[in-house]
C-alpha cells in the first residue's frame, strides 16, 4: 500500500519493501522531506542528516511540523529506526495526502480549472483563523448569556429609563457634568505626556544597559579566546594516561583471544578423550562377548569328548576305560583353564600418561 500510494503521489524514485529490511535512514529522511514539501512547499526544514545530532533534530522538526500543521502524531523512535516500523509512521502522512488527492480529483471532475484555482484550501494558513474562530465562539456564548440576563431585567429598567427621559434637563447640572468630563480628559492628557517623557528616559536607560551588556559580551569573548588558546596543565598527563590505556586495552584483547583459543583446545581435548573412552569401553564389551562364546564352545567340545569315552567301553576293560576317562576329563579341564588364563585382561578404566600407555 505504501509503495502504491507513493507512486500515485508522484514520488520520482521506485520504492519497494526490500529497501526497509535493514535500517535505511537516508531513504526515510528523503521520503519525509518530500512528503513535507508536498504537504506545504513553503516549509523550511534543514535536510542535513550526516551526524547523529542532525538526524535527531531533523526527526523532531518533521514530527513537530506534522503535529502542528496536520494534527498527525508520529512516533519519533520508530522513524529514527528507519526500518519496517518507520514505514507504518510514513503511511500516516501518505494516507492523508493520498486521500486529499482523491478528494481533489473528484472535485476537479465537477468544477472547471478556474473554479478549482479559486477554491484552493491551504490548511497550514488556516490554523490561526481556526483558533480565532474558536475564541470568538466562546466570546459569543458568554455575551449571549449576559445579554439574556440583561433582557430579563428590562421590565424594571424600562420604568427607570422612562422617568429619566421625562425629567426636565437642568442647565447648571449639565454644565457641571461637562466640566467634570473636561477635567478628566485634561488629566488623562497630562498623564499621557508624562508617560511619553518617561518613555524617552526609559529609552535612554535601555540604551545605556545595552551598551554595558555589549562591553561585557566583548570582554567575555576575549576571555573565552584566551582560555581556548591556553593549553590546560593536566593535558600532558591526560594524553600519557590515554596512551597507557590504549596499550593496556591491546594487551587485554590479546590475552582474551589467547584465553578463548586455549578454552577451545581444552574442549577439543576433552571431546577426544571422551571418544577414546567410549571406544575402549566398546572394545572391552566385544572382548567379553568373545570370551563368553569361547567358553561355551569349549564346554560343548568337552561334553562331546565324554560321549566318545562311553562308546569305547566295550573294547577295553572297565579299569582301562575308567582311567582313560579320568585322564580325558583332566586334560579338558586343564585346556579350559589355560584358555581362560590366556584370554584374561588386566587393567583399569583410567588412561595412561601417554598415548602408548
XYZ file of C-alpha atoms in Angstrom:
357
model
C 0.000 0.000 0.000
C 2.783 2.427 0.871
C 4.649 1.904 -2.391
C 1.450 2.247 -4.436
C 0.480 5.465 -2.632
C 3.950 6.955 -3.141
C 3.807 6.060 -6.829
C 0.329 7.629 -7.115
C 1.514 10.795 -5.338
C 4.296 11.160 -7.926
C 7.408 10.215 -5.964
C 10.268 10.211 -8.528
C 12.001 7.096 -7.176
C 10.784 3.492 -7.170
C 10.385 2.100 -3.633
C 9.931 -1.497 -2.509
C 9.635 -3.036 0.922
C 13.048 -4.648 0.460
C 14.584 -1.186 0.929
C 13.364 -1.234 4.546
C 14.520 -4.745 5.534
C 17.581 -3.130 7.087
C 17.785 0.382 8.608
C 17.975 2.941 5.771
C 17.869 6.399 7.316
C 18.861 8.232 4.151
C 15.827 6.893 2.268
C 13.489 7.601 5.205
C 14.773 11.176 5.525
C 14.402 11.726 1.775
C 10.809 10.425 1.819
C 9.936 12.519 4.894
C 11.339 15.686 3.359
C 9.482 15.009 0.100
C 6.183 14.413 1.929
C 6.601 17.600 3.983
C 7.367 19.617 0.843
C 4.359 18.028 -0.843
C 2.170 18.984 2.111
C 3.475 22.573 2.355
C 6.051 23.731 -0.209
C 6.974 26.871 1.793
C 8.173 24.937 4.833
C 11.811 25.297 5.908
C 13.270 22.098 7.391
C 17.058 21.570 7.253
C 17.872 18.464 5.174
C 21.229 17.754 6.880
C 21.319 14.204 8.288
C 25.046 13.487 8.339
C 25.597 13.371 12.102
C 23.514 11.838 14.860
C 22.573 15.267 16.242
C 21.411 16.433 12.809
C 19.266 13.322 12.429
C 17.610 13.800 15.802
C 16.919 17.458 15.009
C 15.501 16.521 11.586
C 13.129 13.874 13.043
C 11.934 16.261 15.775
C 11.332 19.067 13.271
C 9.281 16.829 10.971
C 7.241 15.391 13.858
C 6.543 18.877 15.255
C 5.563 20.179 11.813
C 3.113 17.328 11.166
C 1.650 17.638 14.672
C 1.004 21.384 14.395
C 0.019 21.592 10.735
C -1.800 18.326 10.018
C -2.540 17.032 13.567
C -0.681 13.793 12.782
C 1.159 12.272 15.720
C 4.346 10.467 14.675
C 6.498 8.105 16.746
C 9.993 9.606 16.561
C 11.690 6.430 17.829
C 10.244 4.306 15.041
C 11.158 6.954 12.462
C 14.727 7.030 13.761
C 14.948 3.215 13.425
C 14.410 3.650 9.643
C 13.169 0.092 9.116
C 9.787 -1.582 8.633
C 8.345 0.152 11.696
C 9.159 3.527 10.134
C 7.007 2.614 7.119
C 3.937 2.485 9.397
C 4.646 6.064 10.517
C 5.248 7.213 6.939
C 1.969 5.585 5.960
C 0.100 8.013 8.263
C 1.287 11.011 6.226
C 0.985 9.220 2.899
C -2.611 8.134 3.534
C -3.633 11.719 4.351
C -2.055 13.070 1.162
C -3.452 10.191 -0.892
C -6.973 10.786 0.480
C -6.655 14.514 -0.216
C -5.530 13.766 -3.754
C -8.515 11.501 -4.356
C -10.919 14.089 -2.900
C -9.353 16.813 -5.008
C -9.664 14.614 -8.093
C -13.413 14.177 -7.530
C -13.864 17.914 -7.098
C -11.938 18.624 -10.293
C -14.290 16.359 -12.187
C -17.207 18.634 -11.193
C -15.514 22.047 -11.307
C -13.536 23.741 -14.034
C -9.880 24.659 -13.735
C -10.684 28.293 -12.933
C -13.043 27.352 -10.133
C -10.542 24.905 -8.657
C -7.836 27.594 -8.682
C -10.181 29.956 -6.831
C -11.082 27.454 -4.099
C -7.625 26.196 -3.151
C -7.578 25.392 0.541
C -4.352 25.635 2.498
C -4.713 24.016 5.915
C -1.470 25.498 7.233
C -2.591 29.091 6.758
C -5.990 28.442 8.381
C -4.721 27.300 11.787
C -4.653 30.865 13.149
C -8.127 31.535 11.729
C -9.387 28.348 13.372
C -8.052 29.455 16.771
C -9.592 32.920 16.344
C -12.926 31.340 15.381
C -12.905 29.165 18.493
C -12.128 32.156 20.706
C -14.872 34.198 19.022
C -17.372 31.375 19.520
C -16.618 31.276 23.248
C -16.968 35.075 23.484
C -20.307 34.948 21.629
C -21.569 32.350 24.086
C -20.607 34.431 27.130
C -22.000 37.633 25.598
C -25.264 35.886 24.754
C -25.639 34.662 28.337
C -25.044 38.169 29.751
C -27.481 39.668 27.187
C -30.146 37.164 28.251
C -29.723 38.239 31.892
C -29.979 41.920 30.962
C -33.126 41.346 28.884
C -34.664 39.674 31.897
C -34.158 42.922 33.828
C -35.663 45.053 31.023
C -39.078 45.323 32.757
C -37.590 47.008 35.813
C -35.126 49.147 33.884
C -37.775 50.370 31.444
C -39.614 52.343 34.159
C -36.402 53.957 35.431
C -35.416 54.882 31.884
C -38.843 56.425 31.205
C -38.651 58.507 34.383
C -35.172 59.758 33.498
C -36.285 60.783 29.996
C -39.425 62.525 31.305
C -37.461 64.539 33.859
C -36.602 68.086 32.590
C -32.896 68.782 31.842
C -31.175 71.334 34.170
C -28.516 73.507 32.526
C -26.424 74.018 35.671
C -26.201 70.316 36.318
C -25.256 69.640 32.699
C -22.574 72.323 32.871
C -21.109 70.743 35.991
C -21.014 67.346 34.327
C -19.286 68.788 31.257
C -16.653 70.490 33.442
C -16.007 67.244 35.260
C -15.618 65.421 31.945
C -13.260 68.130 30.627
C -11.133 67.894 33.767
C -10.932 64.121 33.395
C -9.817 64.438 29.766
C -7.170 67.060 30.680
C -5.892 64.809 33.442
C -5.592 61.881 31.030
C -3.735 64.102 28.537
C -1.261 65.152 31.232
C -0.724 61.529 32.226
C -0.060 60.651 28.586
C 2.535 63.456 28.282
C 4.239 62.266 31.464
C 4.317 58.741 30.108
C 5.877 59.978 26.852
C 8.583 61.767 28.822
C 9.162 58.666 30.876
C 9.406 56.637 27.674
C 12.279 58.845 26.499
C 14.042 58.369 29.834
C 13.431 54.620 29.717
C 14.810 54.510 26.193
C 17.995 56.252 27.304
C 18.342 53.849 30.248
C 17.832 50.867 27.983
C 20.439 52.120 25.527
C 22.905 52.527 28.392
C 22.188 48.986 29.584
C 22.600 47.653 26.041
C 25.985 49.322 25.714
C 27.022 47.915 29.088
C 25.963 44.407 28.075
C 27.824 44.733 24.763
C 31.019 45.641 26.632
C 30.528 42.663 28.956
C 29.967 40.410 25.945
C 33.180 41.623 24.293
C 35.137 41.008 27.486
C 33.648 37.543 27.827
C 34.521 36.696 24.210
C 38.096 37.872 24.688
C 38.372 35.789 27.860
C 36.956 32.788 26.036
C 39.508 33.158 23.237
C 42.274 33.430 25.830
C 41.104 30.270 27.606
C 40.844 28.399 24.318
C 44.362 29.381 23.302
C 45.876 28.306 26.657
C 46.647 24.580 26.961
C 45.421 23.048 30.261
C 48.075 21.992 32.756
C 46.787 18.431 33.062
C 46.559 17.816 29.281
C 50.024 16.173 29.028
C 49.206 13.786 31.853
C 45.846 13.047 30.247
C 47.486 12.158 26.928
C 50.030 9.881 28.661
C 47.291 8.087 30.562
C 45.293 7.724 27.359
C 48.285 6.104 25.601
C 48.755 3.722 28.534
C 45.070 2.883 28.400
C 45.353 2.040 24.698
C 48.320 -0.252 25.395
C 46.525 -1.972 28.268
C 43.486 -2.432 26.075
C 45.563 -4.061 23.320
C 47.153 -6.380 25.913
C 43.712 -7.233 27.237
C 42.458 -8.050 23.732
C 45.458 -10.320 23.085
C 45.014 -12.186 26.384
C 41.306 -12.539 25.768
C 41.958 -14.057 22.327
C 44.562 -16.446 23.808
C 42.185 -17.482 26.584
C 39.425 -18.158 24.080
C 41.776 -20.233 21.927
C 43.014 -22.275 24.940
C 39.425 -22.929 26.050
C 38.623 -24.193 22.564
C 41.668 -26.501 22.618
C 40.651 -27.786 26.055
C 37.144 -28.561 24.803
C 38.568 -30.407 21.782
C 40.920 -32.426 24.040
C 38.070 -33.387 26.378
C 35.939 -34.408 23.417
C 38.773 -36.601 22.060
C 39.288 -38.268 25.472
C 35.564 -38.957 25.710
C 35.571 -40.576 22.254
C 38.634 -42.698 23.172
C 36.976 -43.770 26.425
C 33.822 -44.822 24.601
C 35.877 -46.719 22.009
C 37.813 -48.553 24.765
C 34.565 -49.461 26.521
C 33.161 -50.863 23.264
C 36.328 -52.945 22.709
C 36.134 -54.332 26.259
C 32.490 -55.227 25.725
C 33.296 -57.040 22.447
C 36.203 -58.891 24.112
C 33.949 -60.063 26.961
C 31.354 -61.334 24.497
C 34.029 -63.199 22.536
C 35.385 -64.835 25.726
C 31.909 -65.981 26.679
C 31.435 -67.536 23.246
C 34.816 -69.368 23.542
C 33.916 -70.718 26.990
C 30.599 -72.021 25.683
C 32.368 -73.589 22.698
C 34.944 -75.276 24.977
C 32.213 -76.585 27.268
C 30.373 -78.053 24.311
C 33.544 -79.715 22.970
C 34.241 -81.185 26.472
C 30.801 -82.814 26.566
C 31.359 -84.400 23.138
C 34.660 -85.975 24.300
C 32.887 -87.551 27.300
C 30.379 -89.214 24.993
C 33.210 -90.755 22.892
C 34.750 -92.306 26.007
C 31.449 -94.022 26.870
C 31.174 -95.549 23.377
C 34.610 -97.295 23.718
C 33.660 -99.168 26.931
C 33.062 -102.408 25.012
C 36.599 -102.585 23.551
C 38.770 -102.442 26.721
C 38.376 -103.486 30.261
C 36.456 -101.441 32.804
C 39.555 -100.230 34.602
C 41.288 -99.019 31.461
C 38.144 -97.234 30.300
C 37.798 -95.556 33.668
C 41.437 -94.431 33.671
C 41.146 -93.049 30.193
C 38.001 -91.151 31.081
C 39.635 -89.559 34.131
C 42.698 -88.568 32.087
C 40.454 -87.095 29.391
C 38.465 -85.033 31.890
C 41.686 -83.722 33.434
C 43.048 -82.749 30.010
C 39.789 -80.990 29.098
C 39.750 -79.095 32.403
C 43.399 -78.036 32.000
C 42.725 -76.891 28.427
C 39.724 -74.868 29.585
C 41.702 -73.252 32.404
C 44.596 -72.430 30.076
C 42.186 -70.794 27.615
C 40.682 -68.654 30.353
C 44.047 -67.633 31.768
C 45.384 -66.708 28.356
C 42.389 -64.561 27.499
C 42.371 -62.693 30.777
C 42.777 -58.846 30.577
C 44.238 -56.931 33.489
C 43.969 -53.146 33.692
C 41.992 -50.131 34.965
C 39.435 -47.716 33.446
C 41.844 -44.782 33.687
C 44.048 -43.719 30.765
C 47.818 -43.595 30.931
C 50.023 -40.534 30.881
C 50.868 -41.042 27.181
C 49.052 -42.304 24.151
C 51.100 -45.579 24.124
C 50.046 -46.386 27.734
